[in-house]
Coordinates of C-alpha atoms and ligand atoms in Angstrom, one line a residue:
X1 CA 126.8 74.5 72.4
X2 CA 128.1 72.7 75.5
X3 CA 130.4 75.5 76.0
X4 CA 127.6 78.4 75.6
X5 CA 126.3 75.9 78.6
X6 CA 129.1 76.0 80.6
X7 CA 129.6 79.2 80.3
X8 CA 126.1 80.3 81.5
X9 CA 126.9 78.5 84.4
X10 CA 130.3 79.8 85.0
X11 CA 128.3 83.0 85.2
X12 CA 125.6 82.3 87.2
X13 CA 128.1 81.1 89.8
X14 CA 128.7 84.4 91.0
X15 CA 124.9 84.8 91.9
X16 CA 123.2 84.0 94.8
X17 CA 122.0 80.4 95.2
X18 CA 118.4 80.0 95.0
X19 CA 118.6 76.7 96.5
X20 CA 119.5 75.2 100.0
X21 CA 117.9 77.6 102.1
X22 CA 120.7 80.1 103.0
X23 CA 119.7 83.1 100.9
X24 CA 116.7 85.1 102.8
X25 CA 115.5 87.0 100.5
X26 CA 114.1 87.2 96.7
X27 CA 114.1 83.7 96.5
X28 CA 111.7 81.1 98.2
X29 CA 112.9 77.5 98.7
X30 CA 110.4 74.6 99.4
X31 CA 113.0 72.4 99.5
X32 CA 111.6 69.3 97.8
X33 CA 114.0 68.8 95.2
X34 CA 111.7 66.4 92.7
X35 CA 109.1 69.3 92.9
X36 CA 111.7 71.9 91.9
X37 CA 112.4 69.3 88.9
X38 CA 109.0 69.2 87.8
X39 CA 108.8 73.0 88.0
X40 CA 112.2 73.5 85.9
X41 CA 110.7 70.4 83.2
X42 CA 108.0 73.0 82.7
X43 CA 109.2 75.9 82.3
X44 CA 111.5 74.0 79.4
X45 CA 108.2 72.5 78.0
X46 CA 106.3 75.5 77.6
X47 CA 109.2 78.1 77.0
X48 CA 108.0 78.8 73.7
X49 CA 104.0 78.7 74.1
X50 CA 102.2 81.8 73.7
X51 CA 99.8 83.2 76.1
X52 CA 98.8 85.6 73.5
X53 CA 95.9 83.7 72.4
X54 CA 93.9 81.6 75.0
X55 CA 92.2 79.9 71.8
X56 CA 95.5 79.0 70.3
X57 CA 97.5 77.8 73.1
X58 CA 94.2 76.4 74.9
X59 CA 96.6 74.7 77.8
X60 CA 97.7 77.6 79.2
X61 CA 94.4 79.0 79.7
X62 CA 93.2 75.6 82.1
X63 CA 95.9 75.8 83.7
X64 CA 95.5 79.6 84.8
X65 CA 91.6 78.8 85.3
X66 CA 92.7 75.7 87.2
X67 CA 95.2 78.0 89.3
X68 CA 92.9 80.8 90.1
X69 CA 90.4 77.6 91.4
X70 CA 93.2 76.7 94.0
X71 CA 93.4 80.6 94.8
X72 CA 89.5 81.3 95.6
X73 CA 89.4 78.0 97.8
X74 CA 92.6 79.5 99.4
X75 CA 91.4 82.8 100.1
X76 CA 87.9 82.3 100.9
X77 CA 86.5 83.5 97.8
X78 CA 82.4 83.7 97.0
X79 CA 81.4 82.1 93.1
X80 CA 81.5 85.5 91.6
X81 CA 85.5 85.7 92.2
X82 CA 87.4 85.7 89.3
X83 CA 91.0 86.2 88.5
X84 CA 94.1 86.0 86.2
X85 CA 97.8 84.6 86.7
X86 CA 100.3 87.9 86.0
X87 CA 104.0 87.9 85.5
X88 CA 104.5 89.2 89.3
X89 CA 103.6 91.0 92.0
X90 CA 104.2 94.5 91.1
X91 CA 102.0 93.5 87.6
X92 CA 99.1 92.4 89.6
X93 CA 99.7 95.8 92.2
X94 CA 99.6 97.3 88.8
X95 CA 96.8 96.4 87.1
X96 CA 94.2 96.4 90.9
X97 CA 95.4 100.4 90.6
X98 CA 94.9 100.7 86.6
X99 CA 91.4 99.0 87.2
X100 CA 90.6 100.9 89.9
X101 CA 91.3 104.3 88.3
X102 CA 89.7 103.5 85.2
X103 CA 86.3 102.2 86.9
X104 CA 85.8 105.6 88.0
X105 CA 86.5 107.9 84.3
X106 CA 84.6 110.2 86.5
X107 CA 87.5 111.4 88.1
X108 CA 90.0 113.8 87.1
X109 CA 92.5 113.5 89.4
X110 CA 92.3 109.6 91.1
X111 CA 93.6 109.3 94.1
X112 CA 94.6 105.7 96.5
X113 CA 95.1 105.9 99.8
X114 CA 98.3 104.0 101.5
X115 CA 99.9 102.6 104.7
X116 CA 103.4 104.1 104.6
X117 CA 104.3 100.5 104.5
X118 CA 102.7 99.5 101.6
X119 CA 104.9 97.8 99.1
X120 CA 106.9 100.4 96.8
X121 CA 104.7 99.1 93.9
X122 CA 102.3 101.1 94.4
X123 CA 104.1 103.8 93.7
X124 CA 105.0 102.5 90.5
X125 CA 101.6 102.2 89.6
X126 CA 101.4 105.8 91.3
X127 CA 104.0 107.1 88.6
X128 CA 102.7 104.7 85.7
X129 CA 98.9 105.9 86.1
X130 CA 99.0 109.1 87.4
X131 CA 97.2 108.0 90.5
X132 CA 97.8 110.1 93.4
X133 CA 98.7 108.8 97.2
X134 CA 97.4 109.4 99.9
X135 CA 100.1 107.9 102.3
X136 CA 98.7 107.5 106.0
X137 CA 101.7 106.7 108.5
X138 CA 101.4 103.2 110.5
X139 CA 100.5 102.8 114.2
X140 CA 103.4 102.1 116.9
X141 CA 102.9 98.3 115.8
X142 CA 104.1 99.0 112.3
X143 CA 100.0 97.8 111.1
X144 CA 98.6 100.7 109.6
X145 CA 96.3 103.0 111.2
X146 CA 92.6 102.0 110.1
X147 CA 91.4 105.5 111.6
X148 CA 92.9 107.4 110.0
X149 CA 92.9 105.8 106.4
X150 CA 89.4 106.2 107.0
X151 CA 89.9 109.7 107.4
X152 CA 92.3 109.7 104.4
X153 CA 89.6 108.8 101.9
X154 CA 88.4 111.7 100.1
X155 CA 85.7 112.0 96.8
X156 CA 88.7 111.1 94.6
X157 CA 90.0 108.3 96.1
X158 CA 89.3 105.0 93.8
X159 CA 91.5 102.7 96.3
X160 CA 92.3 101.9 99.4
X161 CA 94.9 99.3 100.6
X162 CA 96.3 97.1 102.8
X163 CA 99.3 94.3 102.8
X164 CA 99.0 91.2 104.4
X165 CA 101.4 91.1 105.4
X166 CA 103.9 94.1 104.9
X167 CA 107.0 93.4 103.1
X168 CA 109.5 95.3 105.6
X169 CA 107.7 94.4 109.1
X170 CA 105.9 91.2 108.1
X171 CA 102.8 92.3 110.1
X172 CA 98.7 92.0 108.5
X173 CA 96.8 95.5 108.3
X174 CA 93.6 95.6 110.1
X175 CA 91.7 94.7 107.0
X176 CA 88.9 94.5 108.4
X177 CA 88.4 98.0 109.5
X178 CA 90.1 99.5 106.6
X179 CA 88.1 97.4 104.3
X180 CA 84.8 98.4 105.8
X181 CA 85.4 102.4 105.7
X182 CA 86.1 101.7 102.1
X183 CA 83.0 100.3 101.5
X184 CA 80.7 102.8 103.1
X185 CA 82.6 105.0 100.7
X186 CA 82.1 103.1 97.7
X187 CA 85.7 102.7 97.5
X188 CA 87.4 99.4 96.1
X189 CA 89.7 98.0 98.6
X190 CA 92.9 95.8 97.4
X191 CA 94.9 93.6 99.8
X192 CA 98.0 93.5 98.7
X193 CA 99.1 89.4 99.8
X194 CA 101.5 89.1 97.1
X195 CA 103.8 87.7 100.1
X196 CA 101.5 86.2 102.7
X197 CA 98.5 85.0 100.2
X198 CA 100.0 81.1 100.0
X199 CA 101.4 81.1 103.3
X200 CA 99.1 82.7 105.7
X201 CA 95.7 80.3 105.0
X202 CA 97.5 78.2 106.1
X203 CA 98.9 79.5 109.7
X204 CA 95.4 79.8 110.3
X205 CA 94.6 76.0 109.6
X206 CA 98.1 75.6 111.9
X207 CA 96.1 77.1 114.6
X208 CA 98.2 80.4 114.4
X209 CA 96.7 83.5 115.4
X210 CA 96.0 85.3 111.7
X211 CA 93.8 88.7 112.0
X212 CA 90.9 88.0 108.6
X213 CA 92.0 89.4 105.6
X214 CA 90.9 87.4 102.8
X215 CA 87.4 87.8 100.8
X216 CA 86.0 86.3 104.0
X217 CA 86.1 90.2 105.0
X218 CA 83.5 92.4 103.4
X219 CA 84.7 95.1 101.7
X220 CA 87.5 93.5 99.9
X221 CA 87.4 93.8 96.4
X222 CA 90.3 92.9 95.0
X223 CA 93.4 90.7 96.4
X224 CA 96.9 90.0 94.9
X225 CA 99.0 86.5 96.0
X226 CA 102.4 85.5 94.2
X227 CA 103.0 82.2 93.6
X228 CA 106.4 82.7 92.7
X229 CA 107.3 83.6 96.8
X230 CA 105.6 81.3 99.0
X231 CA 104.1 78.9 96.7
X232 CA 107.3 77.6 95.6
X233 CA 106.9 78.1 91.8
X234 CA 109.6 79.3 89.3
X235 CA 109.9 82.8 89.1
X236 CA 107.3 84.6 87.1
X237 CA 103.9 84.3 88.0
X238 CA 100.9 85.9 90.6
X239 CA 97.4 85.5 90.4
X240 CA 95.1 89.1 91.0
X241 CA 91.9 88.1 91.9
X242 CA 88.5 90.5 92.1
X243 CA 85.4 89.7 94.1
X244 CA 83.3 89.7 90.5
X245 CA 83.6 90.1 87.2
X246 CA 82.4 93.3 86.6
X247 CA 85.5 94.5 89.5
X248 CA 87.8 93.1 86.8
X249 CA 86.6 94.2 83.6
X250 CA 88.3 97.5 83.1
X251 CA 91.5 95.7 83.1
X252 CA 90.8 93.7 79.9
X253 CA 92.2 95.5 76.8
X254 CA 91.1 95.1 73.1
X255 CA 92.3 96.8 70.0
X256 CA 90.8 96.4 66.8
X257 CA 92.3 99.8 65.6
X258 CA 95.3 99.0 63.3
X259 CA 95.4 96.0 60.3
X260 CA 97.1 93.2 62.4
X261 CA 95.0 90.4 64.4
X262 CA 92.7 92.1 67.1
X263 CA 94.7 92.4 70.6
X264 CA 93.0 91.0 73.2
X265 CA 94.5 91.0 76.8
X266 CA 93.9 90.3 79.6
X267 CA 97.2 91.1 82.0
X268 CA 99.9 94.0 80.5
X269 CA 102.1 91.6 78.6
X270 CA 100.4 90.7 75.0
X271 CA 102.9 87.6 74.0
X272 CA 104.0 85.8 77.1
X273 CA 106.0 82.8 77.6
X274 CA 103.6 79.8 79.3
X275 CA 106.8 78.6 80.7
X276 CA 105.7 80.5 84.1
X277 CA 102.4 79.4 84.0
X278 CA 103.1 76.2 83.1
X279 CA 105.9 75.7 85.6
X280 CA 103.6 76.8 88.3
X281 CA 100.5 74.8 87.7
X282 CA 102.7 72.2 87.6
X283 CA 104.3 73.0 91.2
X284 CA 101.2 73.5 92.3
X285 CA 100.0 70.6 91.3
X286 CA 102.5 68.4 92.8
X287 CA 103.0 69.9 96.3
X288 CA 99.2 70.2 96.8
X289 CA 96.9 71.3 99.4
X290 CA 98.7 69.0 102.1
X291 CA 102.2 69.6 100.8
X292 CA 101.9 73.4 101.3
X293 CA 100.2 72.6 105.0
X294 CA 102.8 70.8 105.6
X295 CA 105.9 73.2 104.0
X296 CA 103.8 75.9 106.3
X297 CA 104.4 74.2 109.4
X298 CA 107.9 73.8 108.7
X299 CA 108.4 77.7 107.9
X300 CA 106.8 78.8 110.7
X301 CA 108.7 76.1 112.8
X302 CA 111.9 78.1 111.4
X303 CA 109.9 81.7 111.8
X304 CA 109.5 81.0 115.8
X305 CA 112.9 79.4 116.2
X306 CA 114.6 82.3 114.7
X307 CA 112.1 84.8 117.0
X308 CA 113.2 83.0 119.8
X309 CA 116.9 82.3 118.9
X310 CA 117.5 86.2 118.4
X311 CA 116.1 86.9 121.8
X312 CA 119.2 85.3 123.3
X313 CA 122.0 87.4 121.1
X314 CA 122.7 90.8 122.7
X315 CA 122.2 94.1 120.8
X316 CA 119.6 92.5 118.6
X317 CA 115.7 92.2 118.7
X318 CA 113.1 91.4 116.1
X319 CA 111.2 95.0 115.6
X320 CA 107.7 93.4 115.9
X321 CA 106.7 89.6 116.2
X322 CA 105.7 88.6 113.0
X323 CA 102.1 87.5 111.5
X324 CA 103.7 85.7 109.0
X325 CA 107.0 84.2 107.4
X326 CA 108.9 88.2 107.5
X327 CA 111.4 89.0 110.3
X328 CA 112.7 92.7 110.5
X329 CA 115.9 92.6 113.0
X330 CA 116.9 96.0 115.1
X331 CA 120.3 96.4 116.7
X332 CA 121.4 98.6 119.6
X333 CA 123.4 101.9 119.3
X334 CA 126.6 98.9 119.6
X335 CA 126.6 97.8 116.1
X336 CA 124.5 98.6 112.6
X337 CA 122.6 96.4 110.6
X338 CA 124.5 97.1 107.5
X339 CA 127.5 95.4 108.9
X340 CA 125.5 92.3 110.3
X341 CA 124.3 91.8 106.7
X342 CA 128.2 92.2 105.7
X343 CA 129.2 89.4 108.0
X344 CA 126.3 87.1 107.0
X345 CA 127.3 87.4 103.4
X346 CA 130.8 86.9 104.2
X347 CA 129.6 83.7 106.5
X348 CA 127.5 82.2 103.2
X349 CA 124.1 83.6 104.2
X350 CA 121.8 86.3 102.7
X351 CA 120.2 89.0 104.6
X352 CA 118.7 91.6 103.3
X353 CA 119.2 95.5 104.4
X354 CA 116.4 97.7 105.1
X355 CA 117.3 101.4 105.2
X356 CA 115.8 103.5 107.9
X357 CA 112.5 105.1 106.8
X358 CA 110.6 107.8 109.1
X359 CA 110.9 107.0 112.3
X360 CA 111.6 103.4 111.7
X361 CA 115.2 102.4 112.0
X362 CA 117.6 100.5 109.4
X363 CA 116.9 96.9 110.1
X364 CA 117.6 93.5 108.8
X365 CA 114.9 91.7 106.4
X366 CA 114.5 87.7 106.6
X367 CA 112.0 86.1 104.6
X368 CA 112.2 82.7 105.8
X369 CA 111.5 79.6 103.5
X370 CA 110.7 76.1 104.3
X371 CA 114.3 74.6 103.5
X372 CA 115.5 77.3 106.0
X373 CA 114.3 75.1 108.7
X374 CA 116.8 72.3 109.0
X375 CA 119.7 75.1 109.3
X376 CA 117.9 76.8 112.1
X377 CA 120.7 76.1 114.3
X378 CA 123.7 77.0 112.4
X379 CA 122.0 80.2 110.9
X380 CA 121.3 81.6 114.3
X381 CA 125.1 80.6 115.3
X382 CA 125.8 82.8 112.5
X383 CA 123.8 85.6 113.2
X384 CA 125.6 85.5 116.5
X385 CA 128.8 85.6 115.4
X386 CA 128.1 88.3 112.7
X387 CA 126.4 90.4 115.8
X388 CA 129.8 89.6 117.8
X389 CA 132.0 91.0 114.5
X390 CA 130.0 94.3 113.8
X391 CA 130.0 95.0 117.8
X392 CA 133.5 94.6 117.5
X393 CA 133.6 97.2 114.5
X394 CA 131.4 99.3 116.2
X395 CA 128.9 101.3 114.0
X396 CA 130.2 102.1 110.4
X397 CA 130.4 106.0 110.2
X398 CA 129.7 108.0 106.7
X399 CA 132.5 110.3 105.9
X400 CA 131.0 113.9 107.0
X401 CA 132.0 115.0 103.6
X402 CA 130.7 112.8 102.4
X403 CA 127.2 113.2 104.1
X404 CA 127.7 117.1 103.3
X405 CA 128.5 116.2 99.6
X406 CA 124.8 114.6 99.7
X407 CA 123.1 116.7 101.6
X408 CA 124.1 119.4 98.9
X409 CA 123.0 117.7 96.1
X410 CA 119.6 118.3 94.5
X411 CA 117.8 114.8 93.7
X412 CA 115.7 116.1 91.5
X413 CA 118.3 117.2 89.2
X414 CA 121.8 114.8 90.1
X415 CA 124.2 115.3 87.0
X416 CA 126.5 112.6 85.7
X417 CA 129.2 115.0 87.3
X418 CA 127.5 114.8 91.0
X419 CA 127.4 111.4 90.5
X420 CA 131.1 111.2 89.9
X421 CA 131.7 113.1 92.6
X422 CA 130.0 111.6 95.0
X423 CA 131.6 108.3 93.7
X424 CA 134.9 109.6 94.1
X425 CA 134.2 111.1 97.7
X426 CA 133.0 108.0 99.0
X427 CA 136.1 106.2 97.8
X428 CA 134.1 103.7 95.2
X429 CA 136.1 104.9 92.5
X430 CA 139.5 105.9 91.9
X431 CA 141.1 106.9 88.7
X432 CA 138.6 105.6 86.0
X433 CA 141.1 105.1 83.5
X434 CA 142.6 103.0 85.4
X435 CA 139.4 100.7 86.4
X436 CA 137.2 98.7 84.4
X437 CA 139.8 96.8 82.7
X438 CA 138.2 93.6 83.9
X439 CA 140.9 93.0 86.5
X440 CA 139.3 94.4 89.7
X441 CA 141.0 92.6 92.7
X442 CA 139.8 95.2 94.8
X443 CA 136.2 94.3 94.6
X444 CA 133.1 92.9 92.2
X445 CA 133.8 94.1 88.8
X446 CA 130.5 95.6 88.1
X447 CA 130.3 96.6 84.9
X448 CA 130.0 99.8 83.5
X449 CA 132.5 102.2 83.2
X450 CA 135.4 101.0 85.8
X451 CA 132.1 100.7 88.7
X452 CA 133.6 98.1 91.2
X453 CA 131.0 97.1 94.1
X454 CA 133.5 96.6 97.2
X455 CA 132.8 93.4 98.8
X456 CA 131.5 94.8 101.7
X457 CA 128.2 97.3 101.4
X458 CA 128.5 98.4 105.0
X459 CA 130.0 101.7 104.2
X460 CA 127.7 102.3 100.7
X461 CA 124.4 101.3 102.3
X462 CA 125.1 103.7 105.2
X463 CA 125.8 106.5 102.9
X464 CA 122.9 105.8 101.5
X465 CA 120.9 105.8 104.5
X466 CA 121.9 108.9 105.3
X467 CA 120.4 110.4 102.5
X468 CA 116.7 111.1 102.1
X469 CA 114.3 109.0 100.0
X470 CA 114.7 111.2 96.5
X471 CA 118.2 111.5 97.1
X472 CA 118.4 107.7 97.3
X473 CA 116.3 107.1 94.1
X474 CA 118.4 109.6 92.3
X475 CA 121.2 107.5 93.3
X476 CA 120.4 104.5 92.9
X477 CA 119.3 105.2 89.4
X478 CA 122.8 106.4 88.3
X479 CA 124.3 103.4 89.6
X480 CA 122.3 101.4 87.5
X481 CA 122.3 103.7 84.2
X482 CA 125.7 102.8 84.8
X483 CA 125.6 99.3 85.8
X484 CA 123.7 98.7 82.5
X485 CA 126.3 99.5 79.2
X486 CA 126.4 97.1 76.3
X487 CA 129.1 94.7 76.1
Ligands
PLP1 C1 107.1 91.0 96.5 C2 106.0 91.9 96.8 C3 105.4 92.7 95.8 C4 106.0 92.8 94.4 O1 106.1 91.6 93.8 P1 107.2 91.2 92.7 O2 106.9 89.8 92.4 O3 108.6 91.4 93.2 O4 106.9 92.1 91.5 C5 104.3 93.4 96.1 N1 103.8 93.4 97.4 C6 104.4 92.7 98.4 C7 103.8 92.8 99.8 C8 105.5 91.9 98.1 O5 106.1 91.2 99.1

């Protein structure tokens, strides 16, 4: 058993550490290492509870009642809010759509309507639910565009939403406008905090400027905060709250139609591990109300540092001054983004590219945590060296072939062959019976069929870039159709 053990950590060696504040995206470090201990005792504790049944696993439901508590004093919540504790983000994006199509049966073809920077879960629940979007582009500022949102809304539309913040500009949506033309509509209006819910309370008790966007704003029906970003839980776990109960009704599911015990849910997993839930109360529990003031000042000590830091490095500017605990990183026509996060990697720091989208350029994503703060210094020495090296490439350049091979594909129906193609044309695979043999020096043996992931993604994420949004889907999903092959 030891060496089943030491295996599994053999492997997870190769993945990015989710500790010690150096990796700036997917992962959120509070740096308290006895609290991250009590998190990981819980998860252990509870791994094999069932969140089936409240009644027979009656822990797990205080606990989430106990959670959503801390949430409505959070978020400014009246008595009638109620709410449940999901598996993520995208399941509580989920289920605000599913509810808000299915509160209107009315409707034969439901439609939401979107900032163009509204978190790429929507449309998810877009393509799970049939519900149409609406997708309004953003003001200059990168905050959507409350106008015309307004205008957007239409007899069909069962939702409206904004983020606070966005994921890719880190900036709040005028809520409070967009939230009101919803209501004169009738309109249920969801704010999407999944990243800012924990975090952004408490810039405001900090004194920081923070535009309203919690059920403090009228209009606001619904409102979606993960604890497994900013309030430092173990991954798995959000909490989707509605403004009453009768908001979050259609979400509940019962089946008494078949032999077996009656189903009775009230998220979209039926069994479900309480090790998240668990592992999160308990987190919760232990950094408290004053522990996440406190881990707030010291991100947004980090957050203004790094603003400030990157004002003084040439070729390179933060897109729009952050609301929250998101930076978005530019560079001038001297270097490309794709190469910065390249030579960050390279230097022991994760950064995360954003392709360009619209008018919005390729950029570099940060989500900063509170153990990110005592390396302030020696990140934005980094970030200055890794400007210095991609200036010193100069901007990586896709192949024209390559970029003509693309642009004659059809996304909507990229064959196995294309995909070979466009592997071998770009140079990310040779002979493949001669790869996949386990021995790739030239690169990260991916898996799959001789697939080997060069070490730098400079050259890759710029082809991609290059390529329109479908095109990059289609992609994407044959890379990982191929990525993922029993072994
Ligand atoms: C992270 C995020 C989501 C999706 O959450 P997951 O936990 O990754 O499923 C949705 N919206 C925003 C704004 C996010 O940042």
């Amino acid at each position: 058993m030891s060496d089943v053990l030491a295996r599994l950590r053999a492997l997870q060696a190769g993945d990015l550490p989710v500790h010690g504040g150096r990796t700036l995206a997917y992962v959120y470090d509070s740096g308290l290492a006895d609290v991250d201990e009590v998190g990981r005792a819980a998860v252990a504790a509870y791994a094999g509870s069932n969140g089936l049944d409240p009644t027979a696993f009656p822990s797990l439901l205080t606990m989430e009642n106990e959670l959503v508590g801390f949430a409505c004093r959070l978020l400014g919540a009246p008595s009638s809010t109620v709410g449940s504790v999901t598996s993520g983000g995208t399941e509580s994006v989920l289920l605000a759509v599913q509810g808000a199509r299915d509160s209107r049966p009315d409707i034969r073809r439901p439609r939401m309507v979107l900032p163009a920077t509204a978190h790429a879960a929507f449309h998810k629940a877009s393509h799970y639910f049939g519900v149409e979007t609406a997708v309004v582009p953003v003001g200059p500022d990168f905050r959507a565009d409350a106008a015309a949102m307004a205008a957007a809304i239409d007899d069909d539309t069962v939702l409206v939403v904004a983020s606070a913040p966005s994921y890719a500009h880190g900036v709040v949506d005028p809520v409070t406008d967009i939230a009101t033309a919803a209501a004169a509509r009738g309109v249920r209006c969801h704010v999407d905090a999944c990243i800012g819910g924990w975090v952004l309370p408490y810039a405001a008790r900090l004194g920081r400027d923070v535009p309203p966007w919690t059920f403090d704003v009228e209009g606001v029906t619904s409102i979606s905060v993960d604890l497994h970003k900013y309030a430092y839980t173990p991954k798995g776990t959000s909490i989707l709250l509605h403004r009453t109960p009768a908001l979050r009704k259609p979400q509940y599911f019962a089946s008494a139609d078949w032999p077996g015990y009656t189903m009775l849910n009230s998220t979209m997993q039926s069994t479900k591990s309480g090790g998240p839930l668990a592992a999160a109360w308990a987190v919760v529990q232990s950094i408290g109300d004053e522990g996440y003031l406190a881990l707030s000042q010291e991100v947004f000590e980090a957050v203004d540092r790094i603003v400030t830091g990157v004002g003084s490095i040439g070729s390179l500017r933060v897109v729009v001054r952050p609301d929250s605990t998101l930076v978005a990183l530019a560079c001038d026509e001297t270097c490309d983004p794709f190469t910065i996060c390249d030579e960050m990697a390279a230097a022991g720091w994760y950064v995360q590219p954003q392709m360009s989208y619209a008018d919005a350029p390729a950029t570099v994503h940060l989500s900063v945590s509170a153990a990110t703060l005592p390396h302030v210094d020696d990140f934005l020495a980094a970030l200055a060296a890794a400007v210095k090296a991609a200036v010193a490439a100069g901007p990586v350049t896709v192949d024209p072939e390559v970029v003509a091979f693309i642009a004659a594909l059809d996304p909507a129906a990229l064959s196995d062959e294309d995909f070979d193609g466009l592997l071998a044309a770009s140079g990310l695979i040779g002979d493949a019976s001669a790869a996949g043999d386990g021995d790739s020096s030239a690169g990260n043996e991916a898996g799959g069929e001789g697939l080997a992931l060069p070490e730098r993604m400079a050259e890759v994420n710029a082809m991609l870039d290059v390529a329109s949004p479908a095109m990059r889907e289609a992609l994407l999903i044959a890379f990982l159709d191929r990525l993922q092959r029993p072994c």
